[in-house]
Tab-separated table of C-alpha atoms in Angstrom:
chain	number	residue	atom	x	y	z
A	234	MET	CA	92.926	-3.819	-2.840
A	235	LEU	CA	93.822	-0.115	-3.022
A	236	ARG	CA	92.635	0.015	-6.613
A	237	LYS	CA	89.221	-1.398	-5.663
A	238	ALA	CA	88.625	0.853	-2.536
A	239	PRO	CA	87.282	3.883	-4.697
A	240	TYR	CA	84.807	1.615	-6.547
A	241	LEU	CA	83.645	-0.072	-3.322
A	242	SER	CA	82.704	3.249	-1.714
A	243	ILE	CA	81.000	4.422	-4.925
A	244	TRP	CA	78.982	1.212	-4.890
A	245	LEU	CA	78.020	1.803	-1.198
A	246	ALA	CA	76.824	5.339	-2.222
A	247	ILE	CA	74.772	3.754	-5.014
A	248	LEU	CA	73.287	1.251	-2.666
A	249	PHE	CA	72.267	4.051	-0.300
A	250	CYS	CA	70.664	5.924	-3.201
A	251	ILE	CA	68.648	2.877	-4.424
A	252	VAL	CA	67.240	2.461	-0.828
A	253	PHE	CA	66.543	5.912	-0.533
A	254	ASN	CA	64.441	5.811	-3.796
A	255	LEU	CA	62.274	2.809	-2.787
A	256	ASN	CA	58.575	3.537	-2.582
A	257	ALA	CA	59.207	7.273	-2.789
A	258	PRO	CA	55.769	8.950	-2.814
A	259	SER	CA	54.699	11.798	-5.064
A	260	GLN	CA	52.896	14.938	-4.000
A	261	THR	CA	50.224	14.260	-1.261
A	262	TYR	CA	47.209	16.569	-1.320
A	263	THR	CA	45.036	17.012	1.892
A	264	VAL	CA	41.942	18.954	2.573
A	265	LEU	CA	42.703	20.516	5.974
A	266	HIS	CA	39.298	22.194	6.346
A	267	SER	CA	36.084	22.947	4.347
A	268	LEU	CA	34.432	26.069	5.212
A	269	ILE	CA	30.789	26.285	6.453
A	270	PRO	CA	29.472	29.532	4.993
A	271	ALA	CA	26.825	30.405	7.802
A	272	THR	CA	29.299	30.252	10.582
A	273	GLU	CA	32.820	30.263	9.224
A	274	GLY	CA	32.534	32.301	5.956
A	275	GLN	CA	33.138	31.320	2.319
A	276	ILE	CA	35.716	32.152	-0.464
A	277	PRO	CA	38.991	31.850	1.607
A	278	LEU	CA	41.792	34.022	0.150
A	279	GLN	CA	45.535	34.322	0.726
A	280	LEU	CA	46.971	32.665	3.854
A	281	ILE	CA	50.036	33.857	5.911
A	282	LEU	CA	51.885	31.586	8.286
A	283	SER	CA	53.275	32.335	11.724
A	284	SER	CA	54.844	29.455	13.588
A	285	ASN	CA	52.369	26.637	13.025
A	286	VAL	CA	49.285	28.879	12.630
A	287	LEU	CA	47.733	29.890	9.408
A	288	TYR	CA	45.781	33.300	9.221
A	289	GLY	CA	43.486	34.298	6.390
A	290	THR	CA	40.440	36.012	5.319
A	291	SER	CA	37.112	34.783	3.931
A	292	GLY	CA	35.527	37.175	1.371
A	293	ASN	CA	31.900	36.736	2.642
A	294	GLY	CA	29.627	34.293	4.578
A	295	THR	CA	29.360	34.135	8.395
A	296	PRO	CA	26.263	35.202	10.262
A	297	TYR	CA	26.445	38.712	8.892
A	298	ASN	CA	27.467	37.710	5.370
A	299	TRP	CA	30.446	40.028	5.227
A	300	GLY	CA	33.365	37.708	5.689
A	301	ALA	CA	35.796	37.199	8.560
A	302	VAL	CA	39.436	36.930	9.603
A	303	PHE	CA	40.266	33.296	10.718
A	304	GLU	CA	43.159	31.312	12.107
A	305	MET	CA	43.844	27.532	11.916
A	306	ASN	CA	46.652	25.192	12.900
A	307	THR	CA	48.736	23.733	10.138
A	308	ASP	CA	47.544	20.312	10.879
A	309	GLY	CA	43.855	21.342	10.154
A	310	SER	CA	42.753	21.735	13.815
A	311	GLY	CA	41.528	24.711	15.610
A	312	PHE	CA	39.708	26.719	12.843
A	313	THR	CA	38.429	29.874	14.535
A	314	ASN	CA	36.981	33.172	13.259
A	315	LEU	CA	38.983	35.964	15.124
A	316	TYR	CA	36.598	38.526	13.724
A	317	GLU	CA	33.295	38.561	11.778
A	318	PHE	CA	32.558	41.716	9.787
A	319	THR	CA	29.231	43.232	10.115
A	320	GLY	CA	29.157	45.346	6.962
A	321	GLY	CA	28.857	48.630	9.039
A	322	SER	CA	31.536	50.943	10.223
A	323	ASP	CA	33.957	48.135	10.615
A	324	GLY	CA	33.820	47.314	6.901
A	325	GLY	CA	32.781	44.223	4.841
A	326	GLY	CA	34.303	41.870	2.374
A	327	PRO	CA	37.872	41.503	3.530
A	328	THR	CA	40.302	41.301	0.653
A	329	SER	CA	43.289	39.009	0.069
A	330	GLY	CA	46.397	39.516	1.923
A	331	LEU	CA	47.267	40.290	5.461
A	332	ALA	CA	50.327	41.931	7.068
A	333	PHE	CA	51.526	40.702	10.424
A	334	SER	CA	53.622	42.279	13.189
A	335	ASN	CA	53.801	41.901	16.895
A	336	ASN	CA	50.700	39.709	17.098
A	337	VAL	CA	48.709	42.219	15.090
A	338	LEU	CA	47.158	41.558	11.556
A	339	TYR	CA	46.665	44.502	9.260
A	340	GLY	CA	44.210	44.156	6.202
A	341	THR	CA	41.529	45.887	4.085
A	342	THR	CA	37.954	45.442	3.287
A	343	TYR	CA	36.628	46.370	-0.140
A	344	TYR	CA	33.220	47.557	1.104
A	345	HIS	CA	31.641	49.873	3.828
A	346	GLY	CA	33.192	51.822	6.571
A	347	ASN	CA	32.173	55.002	4.712
A	348	SER	CA	30.966	52.843	1.797
A	349	TRP	CA	34.308	52.639	0.071
A	350	GLY	CA	36.333	50.177	2.076
A	351	THR	CA	38.623	50.284	5.099
A	352	VAL	CA	41.963	49.418	6.629
A	353	PHE	CA	41.729	47.399	9.875
A	354	SER	CA	43.888	46.022	12.553
A	355	LEU	CA	43.299	42.827	14.669
A	356	ASN	CA	45.249	41.618	17.664
A	357	VAL	CA	45.368	37.816	17.221
A	358	GLN	CA	45.685	37.278	21.035
A	359	SER	CA	43.180	39.685	22.407
A	360	THR	CA	41.076	39.773	19.244
A	361	ASP	CA	40.880	43.592	19.721
A	362	PHE	CA	39.745	44.952	16.263
A	363	SER	CA	39.966	48.501	15.022
A	364	ASN	CA	38.936	50.207	11.845
A	365	ILE	CA	41.972	52.474	11.375
A	366	TYR	CA	40.930	54.146	8.236
A	367	SER	CA	37.662	54.434	6.130
A	368	PHE	CA	38.011	55.465	2.403
A	369	GLU	CA	35.978	58.411	1.124
A	370	ASN	CA	36.266	58.041	-2.629
A	371	GLY	CA	38.163	61.248	-2.805
A	372	THR	CA	41.799	61.884	-3.261
A	373	ASP	CA	42.506	59.237	-0.763
A	374	GLY	CA	41.080	56.462	-3.087
A	375	ALA	CA	38.216	53.873	-2.883
A	376	GLU	CA	37.704	50.125	-2.753
A	377	PRO	CA	41.167	48.690	-1.909
A	378	PRO	CA	41.367	45.522	-3.891
A	379	GLN	CA	44.018	43.683	-1.801
A	380	GLY	CA	45.668	44.146	1.602
A	381	VAL	CA	48.618	46.285	2.914
A	382	VAL	CA	52.279	45.846	3.154
A	383	LEU	CA	54.270	46.912	6.168
A	384	SER	CA	57.437	48.795	5.561
A	385	GLY	CA	59.078	50.228	8.727
A	386	SER	CA	56.385	51.577	10.913
A	387	ASN	CA	54.045	52.432	8.069
A	388	LEU	CA	51.473	50.557	5.940
A	389	PHE	CA	51.343	50.872	2.195
A	390	GLY	CA	48.529	49.847	-0.144
A	391	VAL	CA	46.589	50.691	-3.241
A	392	ALA	CA	42.903	51.515	-3.944
A	393	VAL	CA	41.595	50.676	-7.297
A	394	HIS	CA	39.334	53.742	-7.646
A	395	GLY	CA	39.474	57.309	-6.419
A	396	GLY	CA	42.592	59.386	-6.062
A	397	ASP	CA	42.983	62.751	-7.956
A	398	TYR	CA	41.880	61.424	-11.238
A	399	GLY	CA	39.516	58.639	-10.294
A	400	TYR	CA	41.816	55.860	-11.448
A	401	GLY	CA	43.163	54.686	-8.194
A	402	SER	CA	45.638	55.701	-5.527
A	403	LEU	CA	48.760	54.481	-3.774
A	404	TYR	CA	48.523	55.392	-0.056
A	405	GLU	CA	50.552	55.314	3.140
A	406	LEU	CA	49.231	55.517	6.844
A	407	SER	CA	50.612	54.673	10.283
A	408	THR	CA	49.761	51.442	11.941
A	409	ASN	CA	47.402	53.333	14.240
A	410	GLY	CA	45.666	54.916	11.208
A	411	SER	CA	47.046	58.273	11.641
A	412	ASP	CA	49.021	60.344	9.109
A	413	PHE	CA	47.116	59.089	6.028
A	414	VAL	CA	48.890	60.271	2.842
A	415	THR	CA	48.043	59.727	-0.867
A	416	VAL	CA	51.491	59.012	-2.133
A	417	HIS	CA	50.469	58.587	-5.869
A	418	SER	CA	47.334	58.965	-7.982
A	419	PHE	CA	47.060	56.909	-11.119
A	420	ASP	CA	45.909	58.423	-14.399
A	421	LEU	CA	45.378	57.668	-17.995
A	422	ALA	CA	48.864	58.877	-19.077
A	423	PRO	CA	50.659	56.149	-21.110
A	424	THR	CA	53.641	56.413	-18.802
A	425	ASN	CA	51.528	55.552	-15.645
A	426	GLY	CA	48.905	52.861	-15.779
A	427	PHE	CA	45.654	52.760	-13.804
A	428	TYR	CA	43.404	50.483	-11.703
A	429	PRO	CA	46.036	48.849	-9.540
A	430	GLU	CA	44.525	45.574	-8.469
A	431	ALA	CA	47.308	43.858	-6.651
A	432	ALA	CA	48.948	44.416	-3.324
A	433	LEU	CA	52.264	46.217	-3.241
A	434	ILE	CA	55.577	44.646	-2.176
A	435	ALA	CA	58.171	46.663	-0.328
A	436	SER	CA	62.054	46.471	-0.323
A	437	ASN	CA	64.005	49.032	1.669
A	438	ASN	CA	62.534	52.316	0.482
A	439	ALA	CA	61.151	51.038	-2.786
A	440	LEU	CA	57.723	49.862	-3.613
A	441	PHE	CA	56.753	47.595	-6.427
A	442	GLY	CA	53.412	46.853	-7.995
A	443	THR	CA	51.207	46.295	-11.120
A	444	THR	CA	48.322	48.067	-12.724
A	445	TYR	CA	45.416	46.061	-14.263
A	446	ARG	CA	45.028	48.684	-17.131
A	447	GLY	CA	47.100	51.329	-18.727
A	448	GLY	CA	50.593	51.478	-20.099
A	449	THR	CA	51.549	52.319	-23.691
A	450	SER	CA	48.827	49.847	-24.971
A	451	SER	CA	46.215	51.554	-22.608
A	452	SER	CA	44.462	48.253	-21.791
A	453	ASP	CA	46.990	45.703	-20.851
A	454	GLY	CA	48.631	46.948	-17.682
A	455	THR	CA	52.074	47.652	-16.288
A	456	VAL	CA	54.618	46.768	-13.770
A	457	PHE	CA	55.858	49.888	-11.798
A	458	THR	CA	58.157	50.843	-8.963
A	459	MET	CA	58.406	54.142	-6.877
A	460	ASN	CA	60.058	55.381	-3.744
A	461	SER	CA	58.039	55.136	-0.563
A	462	ASP	CA	58.100	58.986	-0.289
A	463	GLY	CA	56.286	59.230	-3.660
A	464	THR	CA	59.198	60.261	-5.819
A	465	GLY	CA	60.715	58.272	-8.699
A	466	TYR	CA	57.524	56.650	-10.207
A	467	LYS	CA	58.733	54.433	-13.075
A	468	ASN	CA	57.103	51.979	-15.348
A	469	LEU	CA	59.322	48.846	-15.508
A	470	HIS	CA	57.293	47.103	-18.214
A	471	ASN	CA	54.257	47.917	-20.362
A	472	PHE	CA	52.271	44.748	-21.243
A	473	SER	CA	51.195	44.261	-24.929
A	474	GLY	CA	48.946	41.261	-24.718
A	475	SER	CA	51.410	38.700	-26.220
A	476	ASP	CA	53.602	38.963	-23.125
A	477	GLY	CA	50.627	39.105	-20.648
A	478	ASP	CA	47.492	41.131	-19.939
A	479	ASN	CA	45.816	42.476	-16.828
A	480	PRO	CA	48.046	41.389	-13.980
A	481	GLN	CA	46.188	40.919	-10.755
A	482	ALA	CA	48.656	39.144	-8.434
A	483	PRO	CA	51.226	40.746	-6.173
A	484	LEU	CA	54.855	40.507	-7.320
A	485	LEU	CA	57.602	38.444	-5.802
A	486	LEU	CA	60.931	40.041	-5.388
A	487	TYR	CA	63.651	37.374	-5.304
A	488	SER	CA	67.470	37.885	-5.789
A	489	ASN	CA	66.745	41.426	-7.216
A	490	VAL	CA	64.381	39.936	-9.805
A	491	LEU	CA	60.537	40.497	-9.872
A	492	TYR	CA	58.414	37.532	-10.707
A	493	GLY	CA	54.758	37.688	-11.434
A	494	THR	CA	51.816	36.475	-13.310
A	495	ALA	CA	49.420	37.962	-15.725
A	496	ASN	CA	45.780	36.922	-15.565
A	497	ALA	CA	45.374	36.899	-19.289
A	498	GLY	CA	47.345	37.360	-22.510
A	499	GLY	CA	50.278	35.292	-23.680
A	500	ALA	CA	50.323	32.898	-26.611
A	501	SER	CA	46.983	31.467	-25.909
A	502	ASN	CA	45.401	34.364	-23.993
A	503	PHE	CA	45.177	32.298	-20.773
A	504	GLY	CA	47.827	34.128	-18.798
A	505	THR	CA	51.568	34.229	-18.353
A	506	ILE	CA	54.384	33.934	-15.861
A	507	PHE	CA	57.041	36.626	-16.216
A	508	ARG	CA	60.259	38.054	-14.715
A	509	VAL	CA	61.889	41.411	-14.918
A	510	ASN	CA	64.942	42.788	-13.163
A	511	ALA	CA	64.039	45.238	-10.368
A	512	GLY	CA	65.648	47.956	-12.366
A	513	GLY	CA	63.366	47.303	-15.362
A	514	SER	CA	65.746	45.438	-17.729
A	515	ASP	CA	65.460	42.022	-19.286
A	516	PHE	CA	61.707	41.310	-19.156
A	517	THR	CA	61.171	37.683	-20.073
A	518	ASN	CA	57.882	35.892	-20.616
A	519	LEU	CA	58.766	32.595	-18.852
A	520	TYR	CA	55.545	30.664	-19.602
A	521	SER	CA	52.207	31.100	-21.492
A	522	PHE	CA	49.392	28.988	-20.131
A	523	THR	CA	47.382	27.072	-22.690
A	524	GLY	CA	44.164	26.585	-20.843
A	525	GLY	CA	44.684	22.823	-20.911
A	526	SER	CA	46.071	20.563	-18.332
A	527	ASP	CA	48.589	23.238	-17.262
A	528	GLY	CA	45.787	25.643	-16.080
A	529	ALA	CA	44.689	29.080	-16.935
A	530	ASN	CA	44.273	32.616	-15.560
A	531	PRO	CA	46.728	32.798	-12.604
A	532	GLN	CA	45.627	35.331	-9.934
A	533	GLY	CA	47.852	34.338	-6.947
A	534	GLN	CA	51.302	35.479	-5.931
A	535	LEU	CA	54.295	33.280	-6.713
A	536	ILE	CA	56.646	32.018	-4.089
A	537	ALA	CA	60.171	30.781	-4.468
A	538	ARG	CA	62.518	28.066	-3.093
A	539	GLY	CA	65.866	27.699	-4.519
A	540	ASN	CA	65.430	27.871	-8.279
A	541	THR	CA	61.868	26.796	-8.246
A	542	LEU	CA	58.663	29.011	-8.287
A	543	TYR	CA	55.269	27.812	-7.072
A	544	GLY	CA	51.852	29.088	-7.858
A	545	THR	CA	48.216	28.445	-8.658
A	546	ALA	CA	46.104	28.876	-11.711
A	547	SER	CA	42.444	29.824	-11.010
A	548	SER	CA	40.987	27.805	-13.878
A	549	GLY	CA	41.991	25.287	-16.458
A	550	GLY	CA	43.179	21.843	-15.725
A	551	LYS	CA	41.217	18.648	-16.598
A	552	TRP	CA	38.068	19.843	-14.718
A	553	ASN	CA	38.603	23.542	-15.395
A	554	ALA	CA	38.838	24.020	-11.659
A	555	GLY	CA	42.407	25.245	-11.486
A	556	THR	CA	45.889	23.819	-10.782
A	557	ILE	CA	49.002	24.021	-8.528
A	558	PHE	CA	52.154	24.279	-10.509
A	559	SER	CA	55.908	24.724	-10.255
A	560	ILE	CA	58.408	26.163	-12.709
A	561	GLN	CA	62.070	27.009	-12.669
A	562	THR	CA	63.122	30.563	-12.399
A	563	ASP	CA	64.599	30.313	-15.912
A	564	GLY	CA	61.274	29.219	-17.236
A	565	SER	CA	62.219	25.662	-17.779
A	566	GLY	CA	60.490	22.522	-16.184
A	567	PHE	CA	56.924	23.580	-15.870
A	568	THR	CA	55.144	20.936	-13.863
A	569	ASN	CA	51.461	20.534	-12.907
A	570	LEU	CA	51.549	19.400	-9.235
A	571	TYR	CA	47.979	19.114	-8.646
A	572	THR	CA	44.601	19.469	-10.578
A	573	PHE	CA	41.580	20.523	-8.680
A	574	THR	CA	38.288	18.678	-9.513
A	575	GLY	CA	35.958	21.490	-8.050
A	576	GLY	CA	34.451	18.762	-5.712
A	577	THR	CA	35.403	17.992	-2.216
A	578	ASP	CA	39.135	18.979	-2.824
A	579	GLY	CA	38.033	22.426	-3.739
A	580	GLY	CA	38.474	24.452	-6.876
A	581	THR	CA	39.190	27.997	-8.273
A	582	PRO	CA	42.260	29.012	-6.214
A	583	LEU	CA	42.311	32.738	-6.399
A	584	ALA	CA	45.360	33.219	-3.996
A	585	GLY	CA	48.973	32.102	-3.866
A	586	LEU	CA	50.643	29.707	-1.637
A	587	VAL	CA	52.758	29.559	1.553
A	588	LEU	CA	55.590	27.137	2.076
A	589	ASN	CA	56.681	25.598	5.356
A	590	GLY	CA	59.414	22.948	5.054
A	591	ASN	CA	58.238	20.581	2.323
A	592	THR	CA	54.448	21.511	2.449
A	593	LEU	CA	52.682	24.080	0.515
A	594	TYR	CA	49.569	25.563	2.107
A	595	GLY	CA	46.870	27.416	0.237
A	596	SER	CA	43.063	28.059	-0.274
A	597	ALA	CA	40.514	27.154	-2.880
A	598	SER	CA	37.705	29.581	-3.201
A	599	SER	CA	35.012	26.990	-4.165
A	600	GLY	CA	34.179	23.363	-3.630
A	601	GLY	CA	34.775	21.541	-0.310
A	602	ILE	CA	32.796	18.984	1.645
A	603	GLY	CA	29.109	19.715	1.785
A	604	GLN	CA	28.670	23.504	1.435
A	605	GLU	CA	31.076	24.099	-1.630
A	606	SER	CA	32.263	27.274	0.150
A	607	GLY	CA	35.966	26.733	-0.298
A	608	THR	CA	38.817	24.735	1.401
A	609	ILE	CA	42.166	25.130	3.053
A	610	PHE	CA	44.585	22.564	1.947
A	611	ALA	CA	48.126	21.200	2.166
A	612	LEU	CA	50.245	19.786	-0.570
A	613	ILE	CA	53.171	17.847	0.653
A	614	LEU	CA	55.891	17.916	-2.071
A	615	ALA	CA	57.636	14.717	-3.224
A	616	PRO	CA	60.695	14.121	-0.964
A	617	VAL	CA	63.996	14.789	-2.486
A	618	VAL	CA	65.403	11.792	-4.336
A	619	LEU	CA	69.056	11.214	-5.027
A	620	SER	CA	69.642	8.800	-7.819
A	621	SER	CA	72.702	7.631	-9.629
A	622	THR	CA	74.166	5.781	-12.663
A	623	LEU	CA	77.608	4.348	-13.114
A	624	THR	CA	79.016	4.258	-16.669
A	625	LYS	CA	82.583	3.831	-17.891
A	626	GLY	CA	84.257	4.904	-14.594
A	627	GLN	CA	81.880	7.868	-13.990
A	628	LEU	CA	79.243	8.301	-11.355
A	629	VAL	CA	76.347	10.514	-12.457
A	630	LEU	CA	74.304	11.752	-9.381
A	631	MET	CA	70.828	13.329	-9.942
A	632	TRP	CA	68.346	14.843	-7.625
A	633	ASN	CA	64.996	16.471	-7.990
A	634	ASP	CA	65.215	19.650	-5.813
A	635	PRO	CA	67.829	22.244	-6.716
A	636	ILE	CA	67.721	23.805	-3.111
A	637	TYR	CA	69.493	20.907	-1.775
A	638	ALA	CA	73.374	20.893	-1.834
A	639	LEU	CA	75.583	17.969	-2.674
A	640	GLN	CA	78.197	17.110	-0.095
A	641	SER	CA	81.032	14.642	-0.044
A	642	THR	CA	83.463	13.066	2.286
A	643	THR	CA	86.385	10.511	2.063
A	644	ASN	CA	85.482	9.057	5.439
A	645	LEU	CA	82.062	8.712	7.066
A	646	MET	CA	83.633	9.485	10.480
A	647	THR	CA	84.933	12.974	9.387
A	648	ALA	CA	83.324	16.257	8.321
A	649	TRP	CA	81.479	16.595	5.063
A	650	SER	CA	81.970	19.446	2.491
A	651	ASN	CA	79.923	21.126	-0.163
A	652	VAL	CA	80.924	19.972	-3.681
A	653	PRO	CA	81.709	23.169	-5.555
A	654	ASN	CA	79.261	24.081	-8.347
A	655	ALA	CA	77.417	20.823	-8.062
A	656	ASN	CA	74.140	21.004	-10.036
A	657	SER	CA	71.957	18.078	-11.034
A	658	PRO	CA	73.248	15.983	-12.982
A	659	TYR	CA	76.627	16.034	-11.380
A	660	THR	CA	79.307	13.723	-12.779
A	661	ASN	CA	82.082	12.318	-10.615
A	662	THR	CA	85.058	10.682	-12.332
A	663	ILE	CA	86.096	7.789	-10.174
A	664	THR	CA	89.766	8.614	-9.426
A	665	GLY	CA	91.690	9.291	-6.284
A	666	PRO	CA	90.482	8.626	-2.738
A	667	GLN	CA	87.058	6.994	-1.968
A	668	ARG	CA	84.104	9.464	-1.762
A	669	PHE	CA	80.697	9.337	-0.259
A	670	PHE	CA	77.898	11.692	-1.272
A	671	ARG	CA	74.758	13.074	0.425
A	672	LEU	CA	72.224	15.855	0.073
A	673	VAL	CA	71.664	18.716	2.670
A	674	TYR	CA	69.100	21.410	2.862
């Protein structure tokens, strides 16, 4: 009996795994809301999440046809425009990307104010709106292409035009709009890059971003970093076309590595996914889009969970309406999670995703029910599945989400402990005391 005990516990674990596998669903896509252009706006852009509320911007539409800032519950209920732009001194055409702090949203508009775009604040509880800065197309910059990032008590952003040389600026201002400073002006020097089209990201006192043009090839763009006080500007990578071309999405800083996408370039000229260390070493092209079922022309920011990156491609796929994808941080395992049809489900996702638990939330800039003005959607990821095989005295355990940790115990009534260095597939040789296994998040 003592010799059979380990095998009995293993088979109990296998039985549990088989039951857990039964009828396991794949990804589930749901349209949470289809926008009505005349009253709600159209072309929804990047979402942010706070508690169970999604906040975002629509690029145009609404009664004034200049876009809005909206909120919506994650279950699809309660869609409300918090502010509708008039195209006057308040600005018009809000861009992708909001910053959020103490119930206040901060963002930018591409148009108006003084004709060249604005930075605004909006209290989500009182709906108090303020235009905290209007660009003048001078040394301050013009036409901010995406939103701002909050670092400490200050906002940082980029303008695609203006600055000292007319090729864009990187700016800083207080959250009340005071103390505006042009931190950096982009120019045509090959060590610089120009036309920054993506929002910045901040880490401690460092800023990271991309330029759409410039670099050593003059037309393919760059990845750069600089200190928030304006010193230490450095090109981390100069794109050459084969490794990517014209990046438009904000970067992701994850475990001291920058991940991003280029809208074009790569092996088939449909865009790339890349990584580069925050110090500039070890640039790697992780994936080149083919323009086929995988998608094409990514424009949204990547997000990460464990060793998995998630993102969107704005075109490509079976109906050329874009895709949702995942890929491992080492470039392996590219998976098309969803293909947009451009119909009622939406199409042309221009922004990245947000993740809450096991659900991805995002926006599609076109399609939807009736008005074809875009959708807000949820994609519930396939649940983690633990499977096993028993061969020649060895139990091989496999699971489909690397963020989950494998634990074991010799007695179900005692504490569980992590299995050291356990990655899928994990092989357990059946010797010694009985063991039970489980996955934990």
